[in-house]
Coordinates of C-alpha atoms and ligand atoms in Angstrom, one line a residue:
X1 CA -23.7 10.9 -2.6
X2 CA -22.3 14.2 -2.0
X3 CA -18.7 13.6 -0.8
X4 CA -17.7 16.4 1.9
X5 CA -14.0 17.6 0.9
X6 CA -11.8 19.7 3.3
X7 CA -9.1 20.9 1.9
X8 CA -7.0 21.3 4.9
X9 CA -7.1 18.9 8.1
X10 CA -8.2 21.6 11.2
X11 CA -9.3 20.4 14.3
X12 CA -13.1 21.5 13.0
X13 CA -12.2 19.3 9.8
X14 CA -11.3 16.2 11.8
X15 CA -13.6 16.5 14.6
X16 CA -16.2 16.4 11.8
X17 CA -15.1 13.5 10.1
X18 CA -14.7 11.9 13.0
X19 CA -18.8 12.0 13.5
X20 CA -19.5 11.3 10.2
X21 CA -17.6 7.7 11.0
X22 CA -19.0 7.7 14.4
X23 CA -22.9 7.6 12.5
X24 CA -21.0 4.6 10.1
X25 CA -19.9 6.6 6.9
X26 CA -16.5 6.3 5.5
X27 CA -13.5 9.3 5.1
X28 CA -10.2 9.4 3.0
X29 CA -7.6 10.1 5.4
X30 CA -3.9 10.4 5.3
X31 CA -1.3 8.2 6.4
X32 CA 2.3 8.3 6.2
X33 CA 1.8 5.5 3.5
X34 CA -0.7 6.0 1.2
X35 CA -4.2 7.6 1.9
X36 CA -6.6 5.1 3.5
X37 CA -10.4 5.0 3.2
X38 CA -11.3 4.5 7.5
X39 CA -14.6 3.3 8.7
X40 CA -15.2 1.8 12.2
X41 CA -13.8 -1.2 12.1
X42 CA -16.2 -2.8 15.2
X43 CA -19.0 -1.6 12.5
X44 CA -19.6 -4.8 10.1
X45 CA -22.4 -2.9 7.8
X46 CA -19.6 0.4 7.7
X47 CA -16.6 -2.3 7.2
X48 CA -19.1 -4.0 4.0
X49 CA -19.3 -0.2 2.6
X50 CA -15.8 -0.1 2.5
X51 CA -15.4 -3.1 0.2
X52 CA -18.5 -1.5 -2.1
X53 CA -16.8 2.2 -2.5
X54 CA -13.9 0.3 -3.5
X55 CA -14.8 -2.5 -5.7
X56 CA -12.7 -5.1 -3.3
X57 CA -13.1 -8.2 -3.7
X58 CA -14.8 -10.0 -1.0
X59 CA -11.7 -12.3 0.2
X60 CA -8.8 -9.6 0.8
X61 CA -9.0 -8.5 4.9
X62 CA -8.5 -4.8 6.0
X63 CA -5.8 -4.0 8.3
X64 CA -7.0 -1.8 11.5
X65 CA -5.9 1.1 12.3
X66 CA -5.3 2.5 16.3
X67 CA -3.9 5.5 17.6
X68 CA -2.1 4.0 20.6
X69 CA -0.4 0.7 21.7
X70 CA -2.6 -0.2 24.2
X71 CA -6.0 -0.4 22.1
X72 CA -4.2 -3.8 20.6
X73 CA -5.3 -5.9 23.5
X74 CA -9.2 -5.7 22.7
X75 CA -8.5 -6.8 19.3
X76 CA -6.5 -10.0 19.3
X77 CA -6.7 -13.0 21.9
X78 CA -2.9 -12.7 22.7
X79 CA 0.6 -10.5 22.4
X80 CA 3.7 -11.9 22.4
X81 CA 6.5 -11.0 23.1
X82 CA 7.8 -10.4 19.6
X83 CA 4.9 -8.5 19.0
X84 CA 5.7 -5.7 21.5
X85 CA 9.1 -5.6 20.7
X86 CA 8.3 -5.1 17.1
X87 CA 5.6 -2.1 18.5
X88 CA 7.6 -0.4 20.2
X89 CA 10.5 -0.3 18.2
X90 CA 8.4 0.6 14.9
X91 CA 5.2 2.1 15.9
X92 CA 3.6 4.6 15.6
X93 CA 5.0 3.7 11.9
X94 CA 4.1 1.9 8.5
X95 CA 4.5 -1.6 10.3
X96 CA 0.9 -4.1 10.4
X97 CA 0.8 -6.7 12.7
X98 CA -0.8 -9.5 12.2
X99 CA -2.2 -11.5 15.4
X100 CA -4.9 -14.3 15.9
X101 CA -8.2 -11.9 16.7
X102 CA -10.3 -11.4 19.5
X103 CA -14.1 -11.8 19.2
X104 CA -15.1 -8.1 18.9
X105 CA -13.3 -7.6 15.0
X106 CA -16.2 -8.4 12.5
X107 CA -16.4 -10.8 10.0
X108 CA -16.5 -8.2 6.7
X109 CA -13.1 -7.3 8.5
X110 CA -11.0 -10.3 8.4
X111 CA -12.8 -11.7 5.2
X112 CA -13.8 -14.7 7.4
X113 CA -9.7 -15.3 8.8
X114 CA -9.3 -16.0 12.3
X115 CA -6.4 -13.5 12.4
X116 CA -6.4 -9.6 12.2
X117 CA -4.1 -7.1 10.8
X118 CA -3.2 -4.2 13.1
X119 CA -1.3 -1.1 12.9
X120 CA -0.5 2.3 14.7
X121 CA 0.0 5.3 11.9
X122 CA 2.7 8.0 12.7
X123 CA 0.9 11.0 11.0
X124 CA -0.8 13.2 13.0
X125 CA -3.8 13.9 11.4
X126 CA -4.5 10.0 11.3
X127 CA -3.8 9.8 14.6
X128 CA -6.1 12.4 15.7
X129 CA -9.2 11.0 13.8
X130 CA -8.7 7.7 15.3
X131 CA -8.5 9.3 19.0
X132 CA -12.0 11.3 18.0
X133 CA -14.1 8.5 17.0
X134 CA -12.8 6.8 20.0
X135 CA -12.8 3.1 17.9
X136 CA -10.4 1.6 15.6
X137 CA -10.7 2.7 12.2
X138 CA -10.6 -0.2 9.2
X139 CA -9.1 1.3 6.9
X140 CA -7.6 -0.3 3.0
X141 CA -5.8 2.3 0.7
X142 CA -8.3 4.9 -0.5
X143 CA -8.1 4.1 -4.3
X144 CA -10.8 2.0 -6.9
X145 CA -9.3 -1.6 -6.3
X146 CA -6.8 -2.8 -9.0
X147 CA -5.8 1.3 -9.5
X148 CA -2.4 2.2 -8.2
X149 CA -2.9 3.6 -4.5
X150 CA -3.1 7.2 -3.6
X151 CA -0.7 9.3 -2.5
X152 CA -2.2 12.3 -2.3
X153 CA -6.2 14.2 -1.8
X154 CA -6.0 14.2 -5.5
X155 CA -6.0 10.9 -5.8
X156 CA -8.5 10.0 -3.7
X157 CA -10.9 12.6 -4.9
X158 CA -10.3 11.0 -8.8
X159 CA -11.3 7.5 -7.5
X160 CA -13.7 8.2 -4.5
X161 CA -15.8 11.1 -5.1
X162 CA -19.3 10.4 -4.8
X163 CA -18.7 7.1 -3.5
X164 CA -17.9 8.1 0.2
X165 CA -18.9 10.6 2.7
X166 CA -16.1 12.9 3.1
X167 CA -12.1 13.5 2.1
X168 CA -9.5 14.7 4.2
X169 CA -6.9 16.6 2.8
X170 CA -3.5 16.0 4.5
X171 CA -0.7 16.8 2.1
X172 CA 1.2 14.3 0.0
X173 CA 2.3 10.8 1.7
X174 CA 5.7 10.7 2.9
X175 CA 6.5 7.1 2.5
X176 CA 4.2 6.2 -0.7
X177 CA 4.1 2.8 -0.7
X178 CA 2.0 0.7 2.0
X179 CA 2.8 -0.5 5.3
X180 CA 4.7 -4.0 5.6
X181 CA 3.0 -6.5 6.6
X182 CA 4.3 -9.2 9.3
X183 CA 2.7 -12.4 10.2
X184 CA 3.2 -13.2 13.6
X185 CA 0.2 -15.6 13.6
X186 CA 2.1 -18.8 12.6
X187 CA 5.3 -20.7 14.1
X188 CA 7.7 -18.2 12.4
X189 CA 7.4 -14.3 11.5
X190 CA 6.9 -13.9 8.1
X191 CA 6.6 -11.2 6.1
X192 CA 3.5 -11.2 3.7
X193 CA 3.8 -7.9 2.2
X194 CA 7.3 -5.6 2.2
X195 CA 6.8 -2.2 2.6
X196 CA 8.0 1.0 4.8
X197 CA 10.0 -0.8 7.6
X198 CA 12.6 -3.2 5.5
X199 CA 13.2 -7.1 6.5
X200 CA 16.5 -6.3 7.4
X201 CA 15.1 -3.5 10.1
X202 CA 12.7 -6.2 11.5
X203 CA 15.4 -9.0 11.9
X204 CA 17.6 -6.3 13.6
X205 CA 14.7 -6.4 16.5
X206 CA 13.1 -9.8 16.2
X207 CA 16.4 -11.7 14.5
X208 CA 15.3 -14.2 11.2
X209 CA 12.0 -13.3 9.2
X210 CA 10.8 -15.6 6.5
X211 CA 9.6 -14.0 3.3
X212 CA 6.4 -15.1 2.1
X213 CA 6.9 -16.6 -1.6
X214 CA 4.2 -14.2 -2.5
X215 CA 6.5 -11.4 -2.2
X216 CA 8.2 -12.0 -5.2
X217 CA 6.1 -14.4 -7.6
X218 CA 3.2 -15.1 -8.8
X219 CA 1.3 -17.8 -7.0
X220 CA -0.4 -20.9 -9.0
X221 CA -4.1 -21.6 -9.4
X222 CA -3.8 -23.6 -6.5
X223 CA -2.2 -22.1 -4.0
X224 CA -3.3 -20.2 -1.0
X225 CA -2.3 -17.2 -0.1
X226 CA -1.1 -16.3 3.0
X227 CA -2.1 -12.4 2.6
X228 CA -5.4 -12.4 -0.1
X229 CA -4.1 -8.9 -1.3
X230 CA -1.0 -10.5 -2.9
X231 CA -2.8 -12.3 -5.5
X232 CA -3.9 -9.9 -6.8
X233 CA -3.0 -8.0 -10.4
X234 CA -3.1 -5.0 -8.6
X235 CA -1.7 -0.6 -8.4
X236 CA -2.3 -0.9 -12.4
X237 CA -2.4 2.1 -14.9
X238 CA -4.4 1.6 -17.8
X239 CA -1.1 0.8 -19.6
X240 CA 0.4 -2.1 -19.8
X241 CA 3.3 -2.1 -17.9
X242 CA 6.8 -4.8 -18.2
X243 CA 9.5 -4.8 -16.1
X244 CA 12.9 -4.5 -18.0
X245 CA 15.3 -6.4 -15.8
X246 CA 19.1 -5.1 -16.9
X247 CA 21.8 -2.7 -17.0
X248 CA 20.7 0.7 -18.3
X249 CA 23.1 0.3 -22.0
X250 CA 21.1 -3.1 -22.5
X251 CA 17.7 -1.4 -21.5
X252 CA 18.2 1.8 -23.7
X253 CA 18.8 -0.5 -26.3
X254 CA 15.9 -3.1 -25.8
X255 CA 13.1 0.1 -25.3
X256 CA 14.3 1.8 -28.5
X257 CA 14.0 -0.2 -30.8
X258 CA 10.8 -1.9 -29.1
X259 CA 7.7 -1.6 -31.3
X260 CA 5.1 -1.0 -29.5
X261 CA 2.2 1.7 -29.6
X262 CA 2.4 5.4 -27.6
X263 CA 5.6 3.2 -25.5
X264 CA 7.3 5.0 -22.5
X265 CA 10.0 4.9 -20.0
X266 CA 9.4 4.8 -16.0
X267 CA 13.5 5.2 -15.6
X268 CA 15.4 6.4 -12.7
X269 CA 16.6 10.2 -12.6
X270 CA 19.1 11.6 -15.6
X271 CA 18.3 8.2 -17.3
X272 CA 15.8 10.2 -19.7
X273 CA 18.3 12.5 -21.1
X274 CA 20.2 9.9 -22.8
X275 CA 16.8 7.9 -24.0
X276 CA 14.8 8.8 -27.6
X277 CA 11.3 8.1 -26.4
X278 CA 9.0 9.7 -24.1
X279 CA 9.8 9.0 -20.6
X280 CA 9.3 9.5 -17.0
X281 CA 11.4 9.5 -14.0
X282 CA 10.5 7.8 -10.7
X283 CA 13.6 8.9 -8.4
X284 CA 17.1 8.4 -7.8
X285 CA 18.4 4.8 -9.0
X286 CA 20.4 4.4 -5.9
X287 CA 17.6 5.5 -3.4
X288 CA 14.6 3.0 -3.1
X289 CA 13.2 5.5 -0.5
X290 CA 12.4 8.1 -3.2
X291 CA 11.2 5.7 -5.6
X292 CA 9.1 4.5 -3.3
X293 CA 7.8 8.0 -2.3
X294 CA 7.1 8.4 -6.1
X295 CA 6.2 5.3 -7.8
X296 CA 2.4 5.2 -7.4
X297 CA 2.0 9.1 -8.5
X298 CA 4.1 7.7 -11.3
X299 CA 2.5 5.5 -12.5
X300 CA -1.2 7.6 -12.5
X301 CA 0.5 10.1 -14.5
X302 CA 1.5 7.8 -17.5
X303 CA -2.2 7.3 -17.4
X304 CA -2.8 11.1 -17.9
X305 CA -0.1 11.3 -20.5
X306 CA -1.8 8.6 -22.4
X307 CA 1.1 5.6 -22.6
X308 CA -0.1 2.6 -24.3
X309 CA 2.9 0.4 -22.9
X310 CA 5.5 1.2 -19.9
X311 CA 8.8 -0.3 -19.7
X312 CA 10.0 0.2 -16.1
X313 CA 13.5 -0.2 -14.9
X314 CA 14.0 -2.7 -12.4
X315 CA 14.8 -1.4 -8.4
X316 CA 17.4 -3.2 -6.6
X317 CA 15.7 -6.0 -4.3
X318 CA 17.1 -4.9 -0.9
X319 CA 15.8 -2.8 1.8
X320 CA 13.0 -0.6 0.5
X321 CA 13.7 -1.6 -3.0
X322 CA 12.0 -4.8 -2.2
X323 CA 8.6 -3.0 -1.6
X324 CA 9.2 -1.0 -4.5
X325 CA 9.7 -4.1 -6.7
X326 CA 6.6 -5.6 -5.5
X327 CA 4.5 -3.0 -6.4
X328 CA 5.6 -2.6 -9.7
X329 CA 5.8 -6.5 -10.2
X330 CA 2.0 -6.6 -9.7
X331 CA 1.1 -3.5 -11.5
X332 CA 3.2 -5.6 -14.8
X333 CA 0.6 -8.3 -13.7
X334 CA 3.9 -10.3 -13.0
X335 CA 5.8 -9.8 -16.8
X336 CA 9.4 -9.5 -16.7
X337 CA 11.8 -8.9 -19.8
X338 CA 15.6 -10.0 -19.2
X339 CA 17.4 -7.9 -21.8
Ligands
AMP401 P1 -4.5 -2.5 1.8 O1 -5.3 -2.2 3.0 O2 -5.2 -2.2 0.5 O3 -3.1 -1.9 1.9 O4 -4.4 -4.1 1.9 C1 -4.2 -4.7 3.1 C2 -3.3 -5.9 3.0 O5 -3.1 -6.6 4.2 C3 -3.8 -6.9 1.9 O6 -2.7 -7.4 1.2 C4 -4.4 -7.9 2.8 O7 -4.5 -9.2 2.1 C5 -3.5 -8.0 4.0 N1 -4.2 -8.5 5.2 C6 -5.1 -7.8 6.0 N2 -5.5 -8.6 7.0 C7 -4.9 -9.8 6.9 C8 -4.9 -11.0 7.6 N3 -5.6 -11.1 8.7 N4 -4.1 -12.0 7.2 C9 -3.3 -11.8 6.1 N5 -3.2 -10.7 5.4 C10 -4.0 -9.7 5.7
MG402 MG1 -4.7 -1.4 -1.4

């Protein structure tokens, strides 16, 4: 397949992705989180072509994407009230919602789960496609499953191109990490998947969250997840990648002397100066929002630098640094060194 990309996202640009997903095909868009790869999400045989472009597995649900508050009601069977506070204070935004689900969301989209994730995007260009095709978009990040996720056109074009009908080019993400992901589909909101918005800027509207155990550990054989996507080893660079948890004397020491092949650092700024092996920053230490905006990017460019193993410093767990820390978890496949 020839796979249409346009460099900059026009009105012409959008208006003609938007009939390409109209007619079923699929389009790498932008998002303030991480690119997405949209298809009609009322279109079951365009939702399944999602799923082959990407190599997902069958049992992880897309989240859907609308362009203004009041196309939620067609999609789920009821809003509460938490619900529309949480809208209102963080939509358009990188918050998904998850409700139980009306009878017009397909199977392929829920991955057979009587519930269905929704969300409103803030950037404009996202916006503006859903508004032209005039349906909800499905939409999962835009890169080969288990890969990190894309932040930029780049990205997208390196995992997609020839898979998918067309790319839109819309700058780099601003947020770079995916949207959270609240559960408001069982007695208690719980948040199955941290991201943009932080739990502590969710509890200031709806008071307590739970975090789902998933968040921060790996589940066993057994369990079931509450959000499939978690269970995944997933956002992985060829490398293998630990977390070093620590203060940055014990980790300088611990990563020097390590012996281990074509071994790099993913440290925070200035870090690298005082380190003997070849390294790579991923922001500030003391601002998650950065790291966040950078991580993924990061971590595709050890790839192209040709790292055999990646010892990451460890982000602090709080606000933001939460999301950041679960990405990098999975993309260590869950391996932690205390030094
Ligand atoms: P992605 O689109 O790649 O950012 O992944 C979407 C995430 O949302 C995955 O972790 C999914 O498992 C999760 N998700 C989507 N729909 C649901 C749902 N109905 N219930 C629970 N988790 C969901
Ligand atoms: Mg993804």
């Amino acid at each position: 397949m020839k796979t249409l990309i346009f460099d900059t996202a026009t009105e012409s640009a959008i208006k003609t992705c938007a009939e390409i997903i109209k007619r079923g095909g699929l389009v790498g868009m932008p998002t303030e989180t991480v690119y997405g790869l949209a298809a009609n999400a009322l279109n079951g045989k365009a939702v399944a072509d999602i799923f082959k472009a990407k190599g997902r597995p069958q049992d992880n649900p897309l989240i859907v994407h609308i362009s203004r508050i009041d196309e939620l009601y067609p999609l789920v069977s009821e809003v509460p009230e938490t619900a529309l506070r949480l809208a209102k204070a963080f939509w358009p935004g990188p918050l998904t919602i998850i409700l139980p689900k009306s009878d017009i969301i397909p199977d392929e989209v829920t991955a057979g789960l009587n519930t269905v994730a929704v969300r409103m995007p803030s950037h404009p260009v996202a916006r503006r496609l859903i508004e032209l095709c005039g349906v909800p978009l499905a939409a999962p990040s835009a890169n080969s499953s288990g890969l990190p996720s894309p932040t930029t056109a780049e990205h997208v074009i390196r995992d997609m191109d020839g898979k998918i009908d067309a790319i839109l080019n819309g700058g780099a993400c601003d947020v770079g990490v995916e949207s959270t992901v609240i559960s408001l589909a069982g007695k208690k909101p719980r948040v199955l998947r941290p991201g943009g918005i932080s739990p502590e800027e969710l509890s200031s509207v709806i008071g307590e969250v739970e975090i789902d155990p998933a968040v921060l550990s790996q589940l066993r054989a057994e369990e079931v997840a509450a959000s499939p996507g978690m269970k995944y080893k997933h956002y992985s660079p060829k490398a293998k990648v630990y977390i070093v948890q620590g203060d940055f004397e014990n980790y300088k020491r611990y990563v020097e002397a390590a012996e281990s092949e074509n071994k790099f650092a993913l440290c925070f700024d200035g870090e690298e100066k005082e380190l003997t092996l070849p390294s790579l920053t991923y922001g500030h230490a003391k601002s998650p929002k950065e790291q966040a905006h950078r991580l993924f990017n990061a971590l595709r460019e050890l790839d192209d630098l040709g790292a055999g193993t990646v010892y990451a410093r460890s982000p602090e767990l709080s606000g933001m640094g939460l999301a950041v820390y679960n990405r990098l978890l999975r993309a260590a496949a869950f391996d932690i060194i205390e030094v």
